[in-house]
Structures are given as structure tokens and as C-alpha cells.
mmCIF file of C-alpha atoms and ligand atoms in Angstrom:
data_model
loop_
_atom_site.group_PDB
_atom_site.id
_atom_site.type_symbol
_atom_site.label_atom_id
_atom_site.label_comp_id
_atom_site.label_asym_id
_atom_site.label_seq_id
_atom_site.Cartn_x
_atom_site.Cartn_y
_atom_site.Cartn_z
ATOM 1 C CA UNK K 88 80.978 155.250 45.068
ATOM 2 C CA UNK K 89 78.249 153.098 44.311
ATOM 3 C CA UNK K 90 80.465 150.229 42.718
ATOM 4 C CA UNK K 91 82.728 150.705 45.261
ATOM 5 C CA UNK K 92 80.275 149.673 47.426
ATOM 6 C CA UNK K 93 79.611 146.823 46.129
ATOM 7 C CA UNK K 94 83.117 145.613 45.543
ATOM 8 C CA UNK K 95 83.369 146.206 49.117
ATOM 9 C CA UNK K 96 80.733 143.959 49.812
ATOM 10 C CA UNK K 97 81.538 141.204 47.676
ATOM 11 C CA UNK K 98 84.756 141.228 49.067
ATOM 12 C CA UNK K 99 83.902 141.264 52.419
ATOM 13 C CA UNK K 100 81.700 138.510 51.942
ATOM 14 C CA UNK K 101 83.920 136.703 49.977
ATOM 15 C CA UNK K 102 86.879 136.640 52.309
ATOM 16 C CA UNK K 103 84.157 135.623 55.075
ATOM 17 C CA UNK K 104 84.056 132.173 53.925
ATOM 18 C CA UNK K 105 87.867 131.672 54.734
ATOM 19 C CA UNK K 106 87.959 132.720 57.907
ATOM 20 C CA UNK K 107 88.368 130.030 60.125
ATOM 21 C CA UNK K 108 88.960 130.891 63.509
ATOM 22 C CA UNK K 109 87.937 134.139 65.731
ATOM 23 C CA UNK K 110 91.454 135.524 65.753
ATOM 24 C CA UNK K 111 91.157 135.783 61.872
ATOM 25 C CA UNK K 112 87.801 137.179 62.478
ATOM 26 C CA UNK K 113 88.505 140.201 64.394
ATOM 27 C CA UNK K 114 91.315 140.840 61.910
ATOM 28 C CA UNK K 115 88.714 140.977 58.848
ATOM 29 C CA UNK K 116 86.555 142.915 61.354
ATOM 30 C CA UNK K 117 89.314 145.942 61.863
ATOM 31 C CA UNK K 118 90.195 145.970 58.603
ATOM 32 C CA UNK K 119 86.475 146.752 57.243
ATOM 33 C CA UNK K 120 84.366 148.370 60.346
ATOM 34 C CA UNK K 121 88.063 149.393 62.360
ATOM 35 C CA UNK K 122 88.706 153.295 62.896
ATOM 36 C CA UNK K 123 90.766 153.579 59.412
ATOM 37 C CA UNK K 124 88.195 150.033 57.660
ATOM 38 C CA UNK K 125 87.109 150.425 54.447
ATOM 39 C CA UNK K 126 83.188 150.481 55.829
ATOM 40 C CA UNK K 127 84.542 153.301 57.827
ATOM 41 C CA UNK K 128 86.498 155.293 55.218
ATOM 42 C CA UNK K 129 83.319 155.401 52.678
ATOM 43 C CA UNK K 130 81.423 156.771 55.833
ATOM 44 C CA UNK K 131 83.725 159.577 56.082
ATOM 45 C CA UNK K 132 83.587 160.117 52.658
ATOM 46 C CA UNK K 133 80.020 161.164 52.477
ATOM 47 C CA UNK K 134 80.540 164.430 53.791
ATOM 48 C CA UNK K 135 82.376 165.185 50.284
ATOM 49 C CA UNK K 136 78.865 164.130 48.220
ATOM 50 C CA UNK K 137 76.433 166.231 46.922
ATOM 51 C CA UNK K 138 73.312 166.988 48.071
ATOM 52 C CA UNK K 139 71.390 164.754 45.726
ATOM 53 C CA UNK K 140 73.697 161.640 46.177
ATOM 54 C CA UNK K 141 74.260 161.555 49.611
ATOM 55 C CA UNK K 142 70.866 160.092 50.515
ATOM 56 C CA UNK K 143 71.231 157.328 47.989
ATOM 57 C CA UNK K 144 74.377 156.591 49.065
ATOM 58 C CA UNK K 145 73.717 156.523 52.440
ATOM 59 C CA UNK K 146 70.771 154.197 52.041
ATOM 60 C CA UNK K 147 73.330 151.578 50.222
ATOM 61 C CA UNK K 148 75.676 152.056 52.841
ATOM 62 C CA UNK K 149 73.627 151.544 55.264
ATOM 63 C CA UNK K 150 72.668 148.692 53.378
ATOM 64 C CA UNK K 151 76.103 147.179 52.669
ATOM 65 C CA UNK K 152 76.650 147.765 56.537
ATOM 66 C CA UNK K 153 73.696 145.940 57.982
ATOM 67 C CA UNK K 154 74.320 143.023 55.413
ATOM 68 C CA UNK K 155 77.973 142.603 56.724
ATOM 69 C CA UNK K 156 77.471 142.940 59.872
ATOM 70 C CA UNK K 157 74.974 140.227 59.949
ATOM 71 C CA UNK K 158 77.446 137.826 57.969
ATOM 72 C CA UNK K 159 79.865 138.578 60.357
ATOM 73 C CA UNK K 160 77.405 137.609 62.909
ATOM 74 C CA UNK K 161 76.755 134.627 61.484
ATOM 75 C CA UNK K 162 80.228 133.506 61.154
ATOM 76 C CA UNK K 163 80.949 134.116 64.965
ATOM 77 C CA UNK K 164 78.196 132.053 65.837
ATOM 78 C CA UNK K 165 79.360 129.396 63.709
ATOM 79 C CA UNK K 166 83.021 129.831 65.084
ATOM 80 C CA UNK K 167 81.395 129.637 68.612
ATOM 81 C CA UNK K 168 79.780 126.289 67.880
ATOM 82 C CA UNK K 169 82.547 124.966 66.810
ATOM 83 C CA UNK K 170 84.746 125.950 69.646
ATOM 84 C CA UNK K 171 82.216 124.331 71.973
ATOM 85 C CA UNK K 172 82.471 120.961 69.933
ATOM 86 C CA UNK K 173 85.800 121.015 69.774
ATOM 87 C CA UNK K 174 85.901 121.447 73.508
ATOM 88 C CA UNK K 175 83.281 118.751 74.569
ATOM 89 C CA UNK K 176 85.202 116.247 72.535
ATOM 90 C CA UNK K 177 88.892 117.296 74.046
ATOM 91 C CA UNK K 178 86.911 117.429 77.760
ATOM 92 C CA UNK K 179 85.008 114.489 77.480
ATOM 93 C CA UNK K 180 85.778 111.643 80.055
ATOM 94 C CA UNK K 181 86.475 108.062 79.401
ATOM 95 C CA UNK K 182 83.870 106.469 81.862
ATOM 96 C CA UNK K 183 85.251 103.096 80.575
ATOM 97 C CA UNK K 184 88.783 103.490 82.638
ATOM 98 C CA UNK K 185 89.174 101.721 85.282
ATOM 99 C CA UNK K 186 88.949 103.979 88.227
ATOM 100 C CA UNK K 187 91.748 105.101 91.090
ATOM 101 C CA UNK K 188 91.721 103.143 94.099
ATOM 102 C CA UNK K 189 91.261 104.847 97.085
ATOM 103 C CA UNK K 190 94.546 104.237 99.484
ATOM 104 C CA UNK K 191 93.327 102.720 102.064
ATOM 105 C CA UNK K 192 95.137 102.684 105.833
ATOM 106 C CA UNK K 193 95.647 99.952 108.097
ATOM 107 C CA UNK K 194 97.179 99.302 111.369
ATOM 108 C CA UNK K 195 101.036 98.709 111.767
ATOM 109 C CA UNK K 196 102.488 95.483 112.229
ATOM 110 C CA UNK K 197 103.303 96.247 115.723
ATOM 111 C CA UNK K 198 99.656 97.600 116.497
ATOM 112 C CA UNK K 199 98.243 94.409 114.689
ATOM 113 C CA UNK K 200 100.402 92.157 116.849
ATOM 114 C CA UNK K 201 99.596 93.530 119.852
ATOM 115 C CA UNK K 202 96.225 93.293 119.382
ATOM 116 C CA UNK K 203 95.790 89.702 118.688
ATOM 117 C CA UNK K 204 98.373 88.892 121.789
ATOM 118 C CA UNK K 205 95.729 91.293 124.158
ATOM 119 C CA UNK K 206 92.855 89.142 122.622
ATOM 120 C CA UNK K 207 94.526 85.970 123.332
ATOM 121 C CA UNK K 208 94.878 86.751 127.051
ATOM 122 C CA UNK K 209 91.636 88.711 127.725
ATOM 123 C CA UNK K 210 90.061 85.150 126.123
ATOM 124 C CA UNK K 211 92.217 83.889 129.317
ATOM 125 C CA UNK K 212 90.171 86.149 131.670
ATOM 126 C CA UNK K 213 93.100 88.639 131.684
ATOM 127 C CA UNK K 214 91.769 92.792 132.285
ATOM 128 C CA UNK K 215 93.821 95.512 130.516
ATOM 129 C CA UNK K 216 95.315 97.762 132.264
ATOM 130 C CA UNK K 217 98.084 100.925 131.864
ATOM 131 C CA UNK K 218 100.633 103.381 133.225
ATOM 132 C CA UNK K 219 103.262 105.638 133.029
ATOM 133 C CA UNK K 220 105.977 105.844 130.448
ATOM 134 C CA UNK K 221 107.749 108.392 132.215
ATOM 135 C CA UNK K 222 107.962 106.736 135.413
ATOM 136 C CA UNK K 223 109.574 107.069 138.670
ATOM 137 C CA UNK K 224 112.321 105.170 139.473
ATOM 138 C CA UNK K 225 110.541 103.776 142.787
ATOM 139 C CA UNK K 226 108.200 101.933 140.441
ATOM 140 C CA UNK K 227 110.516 101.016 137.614
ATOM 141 C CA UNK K 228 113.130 99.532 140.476
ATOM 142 C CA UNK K 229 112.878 99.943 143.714
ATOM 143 C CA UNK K 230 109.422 98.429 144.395
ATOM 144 C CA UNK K 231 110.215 95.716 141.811
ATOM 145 C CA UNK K 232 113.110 94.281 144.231
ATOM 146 C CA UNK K 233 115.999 95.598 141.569
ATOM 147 C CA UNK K 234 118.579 96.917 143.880
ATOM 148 C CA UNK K 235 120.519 100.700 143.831
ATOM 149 C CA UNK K 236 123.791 98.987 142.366
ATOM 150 C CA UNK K 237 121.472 96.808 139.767
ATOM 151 C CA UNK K 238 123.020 97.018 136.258
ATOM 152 C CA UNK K 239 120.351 97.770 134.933
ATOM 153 C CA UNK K 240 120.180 100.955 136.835
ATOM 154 C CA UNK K 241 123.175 102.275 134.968
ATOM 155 C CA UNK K 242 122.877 105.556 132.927
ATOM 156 C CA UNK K 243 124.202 103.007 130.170
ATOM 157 C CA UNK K 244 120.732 101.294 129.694
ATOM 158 C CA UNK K 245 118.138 103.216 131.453
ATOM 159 C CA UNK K 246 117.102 106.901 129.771
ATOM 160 C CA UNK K 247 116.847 109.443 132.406
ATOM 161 C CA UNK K 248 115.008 112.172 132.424
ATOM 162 C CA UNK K 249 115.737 113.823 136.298
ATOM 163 C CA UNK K 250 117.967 111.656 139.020
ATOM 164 C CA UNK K 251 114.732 109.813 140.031
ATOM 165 C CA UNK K 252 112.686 109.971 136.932
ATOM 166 C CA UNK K 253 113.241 107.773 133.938
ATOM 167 C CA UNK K 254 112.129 106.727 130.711
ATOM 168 C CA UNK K 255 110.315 103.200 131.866
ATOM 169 C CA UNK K 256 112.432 100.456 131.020
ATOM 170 C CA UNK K 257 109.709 97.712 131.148
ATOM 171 C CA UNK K 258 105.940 97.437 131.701
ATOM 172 C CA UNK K 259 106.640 95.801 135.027
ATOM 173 C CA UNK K 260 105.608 99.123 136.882
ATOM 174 C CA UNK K 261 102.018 98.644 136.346
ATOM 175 C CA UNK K 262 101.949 95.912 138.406
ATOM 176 C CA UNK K 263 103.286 97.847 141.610
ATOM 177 C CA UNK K 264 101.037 100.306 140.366
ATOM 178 C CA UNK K 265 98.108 98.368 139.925
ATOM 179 C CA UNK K 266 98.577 95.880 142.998
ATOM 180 C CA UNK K 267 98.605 99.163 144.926
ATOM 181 C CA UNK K 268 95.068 100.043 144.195
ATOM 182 C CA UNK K 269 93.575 96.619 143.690
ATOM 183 C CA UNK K 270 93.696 94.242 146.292
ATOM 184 C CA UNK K 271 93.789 90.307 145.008
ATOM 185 C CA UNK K 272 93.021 88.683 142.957
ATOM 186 C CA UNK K 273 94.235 90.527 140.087
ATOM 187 C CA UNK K 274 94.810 88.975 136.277
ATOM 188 C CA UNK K 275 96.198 91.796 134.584
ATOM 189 C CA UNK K 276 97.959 92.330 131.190
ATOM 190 C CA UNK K 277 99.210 95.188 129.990
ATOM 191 C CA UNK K 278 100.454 96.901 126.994
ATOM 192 C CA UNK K 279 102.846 99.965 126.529
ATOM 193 C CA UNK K 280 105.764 101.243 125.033
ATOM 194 C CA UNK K 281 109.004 101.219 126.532
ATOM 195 C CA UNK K 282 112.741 102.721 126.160
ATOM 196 C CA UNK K 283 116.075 101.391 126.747
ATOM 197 C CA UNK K 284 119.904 102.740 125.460
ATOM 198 C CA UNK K 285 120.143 100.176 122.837
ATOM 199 C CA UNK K 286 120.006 99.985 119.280
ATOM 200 C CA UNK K 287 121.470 97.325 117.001
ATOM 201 C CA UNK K 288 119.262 94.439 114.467
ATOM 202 C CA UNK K 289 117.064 93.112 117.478
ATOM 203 C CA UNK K 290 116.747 96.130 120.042
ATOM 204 C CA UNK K 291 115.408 100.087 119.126
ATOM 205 C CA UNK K 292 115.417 102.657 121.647
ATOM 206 C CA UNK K 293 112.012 102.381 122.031
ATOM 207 C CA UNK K 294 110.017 99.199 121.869
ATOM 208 C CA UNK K 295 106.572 97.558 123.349
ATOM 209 C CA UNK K 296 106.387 95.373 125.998
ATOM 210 C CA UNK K 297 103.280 93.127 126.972
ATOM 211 C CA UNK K 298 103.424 91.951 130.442
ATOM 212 C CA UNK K 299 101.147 90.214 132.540
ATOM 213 C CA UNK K 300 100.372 89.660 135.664
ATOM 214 C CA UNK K 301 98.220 87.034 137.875
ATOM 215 C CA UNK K 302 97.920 86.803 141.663
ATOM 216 C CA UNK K 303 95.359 84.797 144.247
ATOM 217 C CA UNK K 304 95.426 82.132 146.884
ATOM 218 C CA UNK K 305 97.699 79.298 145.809
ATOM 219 C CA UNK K 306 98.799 80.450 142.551
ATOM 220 C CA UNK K 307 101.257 78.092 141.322
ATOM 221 C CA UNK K 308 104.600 77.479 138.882
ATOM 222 C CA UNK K 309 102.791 74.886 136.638
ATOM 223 C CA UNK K 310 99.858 77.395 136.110
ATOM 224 C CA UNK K 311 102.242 80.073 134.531
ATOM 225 C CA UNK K 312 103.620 77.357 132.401
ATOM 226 C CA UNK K 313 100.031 76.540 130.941
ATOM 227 C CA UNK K 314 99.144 79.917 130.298
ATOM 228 C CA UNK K 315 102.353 80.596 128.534
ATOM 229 C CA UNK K 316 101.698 77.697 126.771
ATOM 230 C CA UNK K 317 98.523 77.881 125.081
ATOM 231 C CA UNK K 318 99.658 81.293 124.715
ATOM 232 C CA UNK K 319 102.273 80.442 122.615
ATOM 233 C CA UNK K 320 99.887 77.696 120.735
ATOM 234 C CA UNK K 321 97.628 80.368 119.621
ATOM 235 C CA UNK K 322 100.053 82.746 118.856
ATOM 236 C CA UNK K 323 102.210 80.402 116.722
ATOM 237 C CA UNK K 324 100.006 77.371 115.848
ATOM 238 C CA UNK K 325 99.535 74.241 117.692
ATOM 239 C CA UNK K 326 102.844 72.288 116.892
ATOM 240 C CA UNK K 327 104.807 74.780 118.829
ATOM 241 C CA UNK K 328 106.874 73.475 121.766
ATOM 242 C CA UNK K 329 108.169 75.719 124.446
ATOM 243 C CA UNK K 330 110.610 75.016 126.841
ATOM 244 C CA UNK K 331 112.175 77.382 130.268
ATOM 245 C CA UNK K 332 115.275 78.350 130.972
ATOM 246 C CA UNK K 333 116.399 79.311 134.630
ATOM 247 C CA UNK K 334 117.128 82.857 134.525
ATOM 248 C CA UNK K 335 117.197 86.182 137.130
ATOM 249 C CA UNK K 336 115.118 88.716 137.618
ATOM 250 C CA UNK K 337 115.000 91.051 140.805
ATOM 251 C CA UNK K 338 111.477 90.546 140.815
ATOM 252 C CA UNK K 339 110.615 87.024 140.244
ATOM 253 C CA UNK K 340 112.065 84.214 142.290
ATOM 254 C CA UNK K 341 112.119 81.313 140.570
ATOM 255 C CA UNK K 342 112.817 83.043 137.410
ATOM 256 C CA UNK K 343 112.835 81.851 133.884
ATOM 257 C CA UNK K 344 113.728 82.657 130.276
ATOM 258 C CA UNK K 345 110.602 81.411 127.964
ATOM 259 C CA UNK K 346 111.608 79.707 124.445
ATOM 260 C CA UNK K 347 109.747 78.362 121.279
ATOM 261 C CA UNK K 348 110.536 75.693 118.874
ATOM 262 C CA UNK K 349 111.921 77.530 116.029
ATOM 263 C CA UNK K 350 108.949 78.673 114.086
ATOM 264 C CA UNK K 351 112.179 78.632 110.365
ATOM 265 C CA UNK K 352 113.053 75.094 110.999
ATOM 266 C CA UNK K 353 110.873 73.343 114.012
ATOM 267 C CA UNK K 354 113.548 72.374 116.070
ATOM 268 C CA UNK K 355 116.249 70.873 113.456
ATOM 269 C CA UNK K 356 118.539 74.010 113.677
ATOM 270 C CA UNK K 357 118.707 77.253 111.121
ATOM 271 C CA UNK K 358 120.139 80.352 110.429
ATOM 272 C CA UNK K 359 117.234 82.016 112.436
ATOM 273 C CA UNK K 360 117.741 80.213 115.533
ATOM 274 C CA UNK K 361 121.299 80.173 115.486
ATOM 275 C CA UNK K 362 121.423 76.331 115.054
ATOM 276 C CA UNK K 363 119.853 75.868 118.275
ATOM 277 C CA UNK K 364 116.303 75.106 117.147
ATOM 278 C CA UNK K 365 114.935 77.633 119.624
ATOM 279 C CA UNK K 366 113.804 81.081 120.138
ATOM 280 C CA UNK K 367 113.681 83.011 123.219
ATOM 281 C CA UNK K 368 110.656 85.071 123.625
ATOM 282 C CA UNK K 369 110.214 85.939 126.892
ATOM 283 C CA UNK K 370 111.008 86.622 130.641
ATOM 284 C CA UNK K 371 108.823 85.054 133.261
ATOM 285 C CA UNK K 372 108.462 83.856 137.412
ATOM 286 C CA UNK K 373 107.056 83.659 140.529
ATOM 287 C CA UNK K 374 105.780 87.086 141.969
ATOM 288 C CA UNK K 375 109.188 87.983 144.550
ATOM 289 C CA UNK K 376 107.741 87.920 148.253
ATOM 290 C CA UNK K 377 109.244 91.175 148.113
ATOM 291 C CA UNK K 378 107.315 92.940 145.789
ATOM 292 C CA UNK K 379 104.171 91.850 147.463
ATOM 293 C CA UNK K 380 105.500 93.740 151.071
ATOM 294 C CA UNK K 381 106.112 97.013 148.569
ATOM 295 C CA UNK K 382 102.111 97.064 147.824
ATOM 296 C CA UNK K 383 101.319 96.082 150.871
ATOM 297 C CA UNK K 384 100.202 92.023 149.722
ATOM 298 C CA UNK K 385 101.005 89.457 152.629
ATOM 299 C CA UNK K 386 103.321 86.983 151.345
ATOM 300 C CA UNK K 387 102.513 84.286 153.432
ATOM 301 C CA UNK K 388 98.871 84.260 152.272
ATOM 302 C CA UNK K 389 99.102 84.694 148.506
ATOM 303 C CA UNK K 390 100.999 83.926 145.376
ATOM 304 C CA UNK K 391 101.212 85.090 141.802
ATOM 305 C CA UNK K 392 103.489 85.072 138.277
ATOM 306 C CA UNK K 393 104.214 87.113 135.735
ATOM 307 C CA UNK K 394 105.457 88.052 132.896
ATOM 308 C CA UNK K 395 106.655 90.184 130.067
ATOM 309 C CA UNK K 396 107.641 90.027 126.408
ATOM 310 C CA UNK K 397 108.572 92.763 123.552
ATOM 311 C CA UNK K 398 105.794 93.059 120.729
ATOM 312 C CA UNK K 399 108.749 93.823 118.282
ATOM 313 C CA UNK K 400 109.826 90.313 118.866
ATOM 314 C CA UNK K 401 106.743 88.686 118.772
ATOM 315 C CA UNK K 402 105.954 90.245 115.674
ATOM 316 C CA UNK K 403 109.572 89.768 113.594
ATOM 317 C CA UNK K 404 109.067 85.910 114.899
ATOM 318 C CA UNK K 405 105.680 86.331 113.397
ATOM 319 C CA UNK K 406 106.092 87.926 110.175
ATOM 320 C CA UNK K 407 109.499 86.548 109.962
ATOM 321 C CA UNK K 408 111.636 89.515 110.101
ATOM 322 C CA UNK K 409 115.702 89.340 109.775
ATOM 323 C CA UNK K 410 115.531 92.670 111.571
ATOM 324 C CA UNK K 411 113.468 94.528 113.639
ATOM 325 C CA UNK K 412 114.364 97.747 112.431
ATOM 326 C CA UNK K 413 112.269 97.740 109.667
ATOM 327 C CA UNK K 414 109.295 98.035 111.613
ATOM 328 C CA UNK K 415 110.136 101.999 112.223
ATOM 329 C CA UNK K 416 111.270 102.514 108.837
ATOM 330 C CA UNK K 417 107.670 103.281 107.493
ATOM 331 C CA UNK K 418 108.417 102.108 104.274
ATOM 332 C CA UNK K 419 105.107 101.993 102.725
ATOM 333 C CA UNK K 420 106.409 98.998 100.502
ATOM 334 C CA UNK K 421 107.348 97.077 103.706
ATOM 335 C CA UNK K 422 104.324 97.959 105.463
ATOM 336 C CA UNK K 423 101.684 97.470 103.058
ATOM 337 C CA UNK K 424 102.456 93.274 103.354
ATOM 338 C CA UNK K 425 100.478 93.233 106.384
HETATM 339 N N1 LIG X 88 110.465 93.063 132.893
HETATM 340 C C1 LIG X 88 111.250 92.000 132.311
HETATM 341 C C2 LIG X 88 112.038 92.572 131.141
HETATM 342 O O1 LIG X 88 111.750 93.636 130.695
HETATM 343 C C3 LIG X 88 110.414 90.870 131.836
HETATM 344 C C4 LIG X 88 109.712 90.158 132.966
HETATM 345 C C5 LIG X 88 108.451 90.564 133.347
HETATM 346 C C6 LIG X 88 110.311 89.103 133.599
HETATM 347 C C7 LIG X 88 107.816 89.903 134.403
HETATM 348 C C8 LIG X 88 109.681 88.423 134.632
HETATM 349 C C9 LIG X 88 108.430 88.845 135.007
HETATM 350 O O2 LIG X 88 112.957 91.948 130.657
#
């Protein structure tokens, strides 16, 4: 029993020095201090002693027991270290990498367009102002002087959302709206969005509109023309020319068509202004004495012009777009070039 003992031990200890991770540990635990181990089995066995051998065996047991126990200790401390090590070195962080940008947002090209065409008129003394987009059709038409049987009246262009209410087709409504509560003189521009039944390279549904809007005393033709003008200088750099075109609108009589050296080619003819060397950009006039006796403005005493242009096409002019559509895509790699 004794030797056996000891062989146990040696063993034990032995085959301790192999083990090399804590599954293999807990194996050589079971198989000597497990229910049916061979620490266990000479346990059991001392019932079978005699009297005067039991105590000495016991004591080396006990012995044997405490020894191995403490080696095996010893070992899962070891194992424990190691694990930690192991794990610090696969955890450990490479503070020399060059670190993830954060994405940053900016404004669309639309938004950043409009902006710098608001600053360039409030530098002119021009005041913001707003309406509507689902308007009624008194202020989208009627008051502007555009006729029942007008065209542009026709389910085919305008969205409608009752028989009198409609999707605004321009920004021109603010200026019945705000000539109604502001009595002259009035410098007004103002920015919206806007929706028409149209969709092909150079229109969307919906689109942005800046229009503007000035009326005093003795407002005149040639004063519209220099505002346009070193509107279109600031916008587009000082060699830009701009020339009018007579044109209609219900709502502006004379009435012009606004258009810019070609911004491709300066003049000589491209692919961008269809060999014409110019570029429409916007609709303009003198305020309709009819408009003024819809807000109540005497005719006879006071004059204005106005005006209004799509963002869109200020912007594709701009940035140089071959099509407008692109700007609702929200294709991050189109976007992020501005
Ligand atoms: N409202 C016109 C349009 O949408 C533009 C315009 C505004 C023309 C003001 C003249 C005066 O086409």
C-alpha cells in the first residue's frame, strides 16, 4: 500500500509536467482525485486495513494528497498566467494605425447653391421671405394675371391636389402673398421648392425656384437688368455676359427670358450650349399693372420687377452637370464632390 503510494505520487507528479493546457488538467485531475481516481480508490481501500496500519497509512495518504493537490495548484496557476499572456498579446491594440475617419456630412449641392444665390441678393438689400407649397390656385394663377384657359393651368403640368388647390408651380405666389401684407417698398427674394408634371434630363417633378421681387416709386427696366447682372457676375465670375430675350409671362409685361455666355465654351459654341454660345437661366419683367390691383398696389403710382430661376439649373450650370437628375440620386460618390 505504502509503495503504491508512492508510485502514485511519482506518477502523478510526473505526468504534471506535461500537461499543458487546463483541458488536460482536469483530465489528470478525474483520473487521480475523480469518484473512481486512483487517490480515491486507495481511500476506499483503507477500510480493508488493519488496525495497526491504517493510521500510518492514512497519515501518507493524507500526505500524498496534500502534496498533489498543491502541485496541481500550482500548475493551474501557471496555466492561468499563461492564458492571460496569451490573451494580452492576441488583444493588444496597434496604437500606431492610422485611425478611422469620422464621416463627416455636408450640405447638398442644391442646399449649397441656394445659399450662396440668397447671400448674393441679401448683399443687394434683398429680405427673405416664404410661403406655401401647397397653394391655392388664386395665388399660383389667378392673382398672378395667368388666365382660366392658361396652358399652364392644364392638369398636364400643374399637380393638383383638390379643383382649386395645387401643388405650387412657381415661387411667384409669395409675392401676391407678401405684397398683400406689406405695403411698398418691398425687395424680396425667396426660396422654395416647387412641382410641375415633368420629368426628362433638365426638369424633375419637383425642383427649387428662387424668385425675387422689388417694388417702389419709379422702379425701372434698366434697374432689373443691373441686378441680374451683377447677379450673374458673382454667381459665375466676372467675364460673364448676359443678354434678354423677349418672352411672356401673364405676370410681367415687358417680359424677358435671361441668358449667360456659355460658362463650357464663352460664347464660341459647344455641346453644352447647343452651339449657340448661350444659356438660358431665367425668367424675368416688369411687375403686370394687374397684379398690383390683385394686392391692392395703385398702378399709376408705383412700379416693380421680378424674377425667378430654378436652383437645379443654377447649380448643373455651376457644377457642370450633363443632367440634373443626378442631384436626387443621392449617390454618395456623386455627392461627396461638393
Ligand atoms: N414664375 C416664372 C416661372 O416659373 C418665372 C418668373 C418669375 C418670370 C418672375 C417672371 C417673373 O417660369
Amino acid at each position: 500500500m505504502q509503495e503504491q503510494l508512492k508510485q502514485i505520487e511519482t506518477e502523478a507528479l510526473s505526468e504534471l509536467t506535461i500537461i499543458t493546457n487546463p483541458r488536460e488538467l482536469e483530465l489528470l485531475r478525474i483520473k487521480y482525485f475523480g469518484r473512481k481516481g486512483r487517490i480515491t480508490a486507495v481511500m476506499k481501500g483503507m477500510g480493508r486495513l488493519s488496525k495497526e496500519e491504517r493510521p500510518i497509512i492514512g497519515k501518507l495518504a493524507n500526505e500524498v494528497r496534500s502534496k498533489l493537490t498543491e502541485a496541481f495548484n500550482q500548475v493551474t496557476q501557471v496555466l492561468s498566467r499563461q492564458e492571460q499572456e496569451q490573451r494580452l498579446i492576441a488583444e493588444s491594440v496597434d496604437i500606431t494605425l492610422p485611425s478611422r475617419r469620422p464621416q463627416l456630412g455636408k450640405k447638398h449641392p442644391i442646399t449649397q447653391t441656394a445659399d450662396r444665390m440668397l447671400e448674393i441678393f441679401r448683399g443687394m438689400g434683398f429680405q427673405i421671405a416664404t410661403g406655401p407649397e401647397v397653394e391655392h390656385e388664386y395665388y399660383n394663377f389667378d392673382a398672378l394675371n395667368t388666365p382660366a384657359d392658361h396652358p399652364a393651368r392644364d392638369l398636364q403640368d400643374t399637380l393638383y391636389i383638390t379643383d382649386e388647390i395645387v401643388l405650387r408651380t412657381h415661387t411667384s405666389p409669395v409675392q401676391i402673398r407678401f405684397m398683400e401684407k406689406h405695403k411698398p417698398p418691398v425687395r424680396i427674394i425667396a426660396p422654395g421648392t416647387v412641382y410641375r408634371r415633368d420629368y426628362d434630363v433638365s426638369h424633375t417633378p419637383t425642383f427649387h425656384q428662387v424668385e425675387g421681387l422689388l417694388v417702389d416709386h419709379r422702379v425701372t427696366f434698366s434697374e432689373l437688368k443691373g441686378v441680374l447682372f451683377s447677379f450673374v457676375q458673382q454667381m459665375f465670375g466676372e467675364q460673364t455676359r448676359m443678354r434678354f430675350r423677349p418672352h411672356f409671362f401673364p405676370f410681367t409685361e415687358p417680359s424677358a427670358e435671361v441668358d449667360i455666355s456659355c460658362t463650357v465654351c464663352h460664347g464660341k459654341g459647344c455641346r453644352t450650349c447647343s452651339g449657340t454660345g448661350w444659356l438660358e437661366i431665367l425668367g424675368a419683367g416688369s411687375v403686370h399693372p394687374n397684379v398690383f390691383r390683385y394686392v391692392n398696389y395703385n398702378p399709376e403710382e408705383i412700379t416693380g420687377f421680378a424674377f425667378g430661376m430654378g436652383i437645379e439649373r443654377i447649380a448643373s450650370i455651376r457644377y457642370g452637370l450633363p443632367d440634373i437628375r443626378v442631384l436626387y440620386d443621392n449617390d454618395l460618390r456623386f455627392l461627396k464632390q461638393f
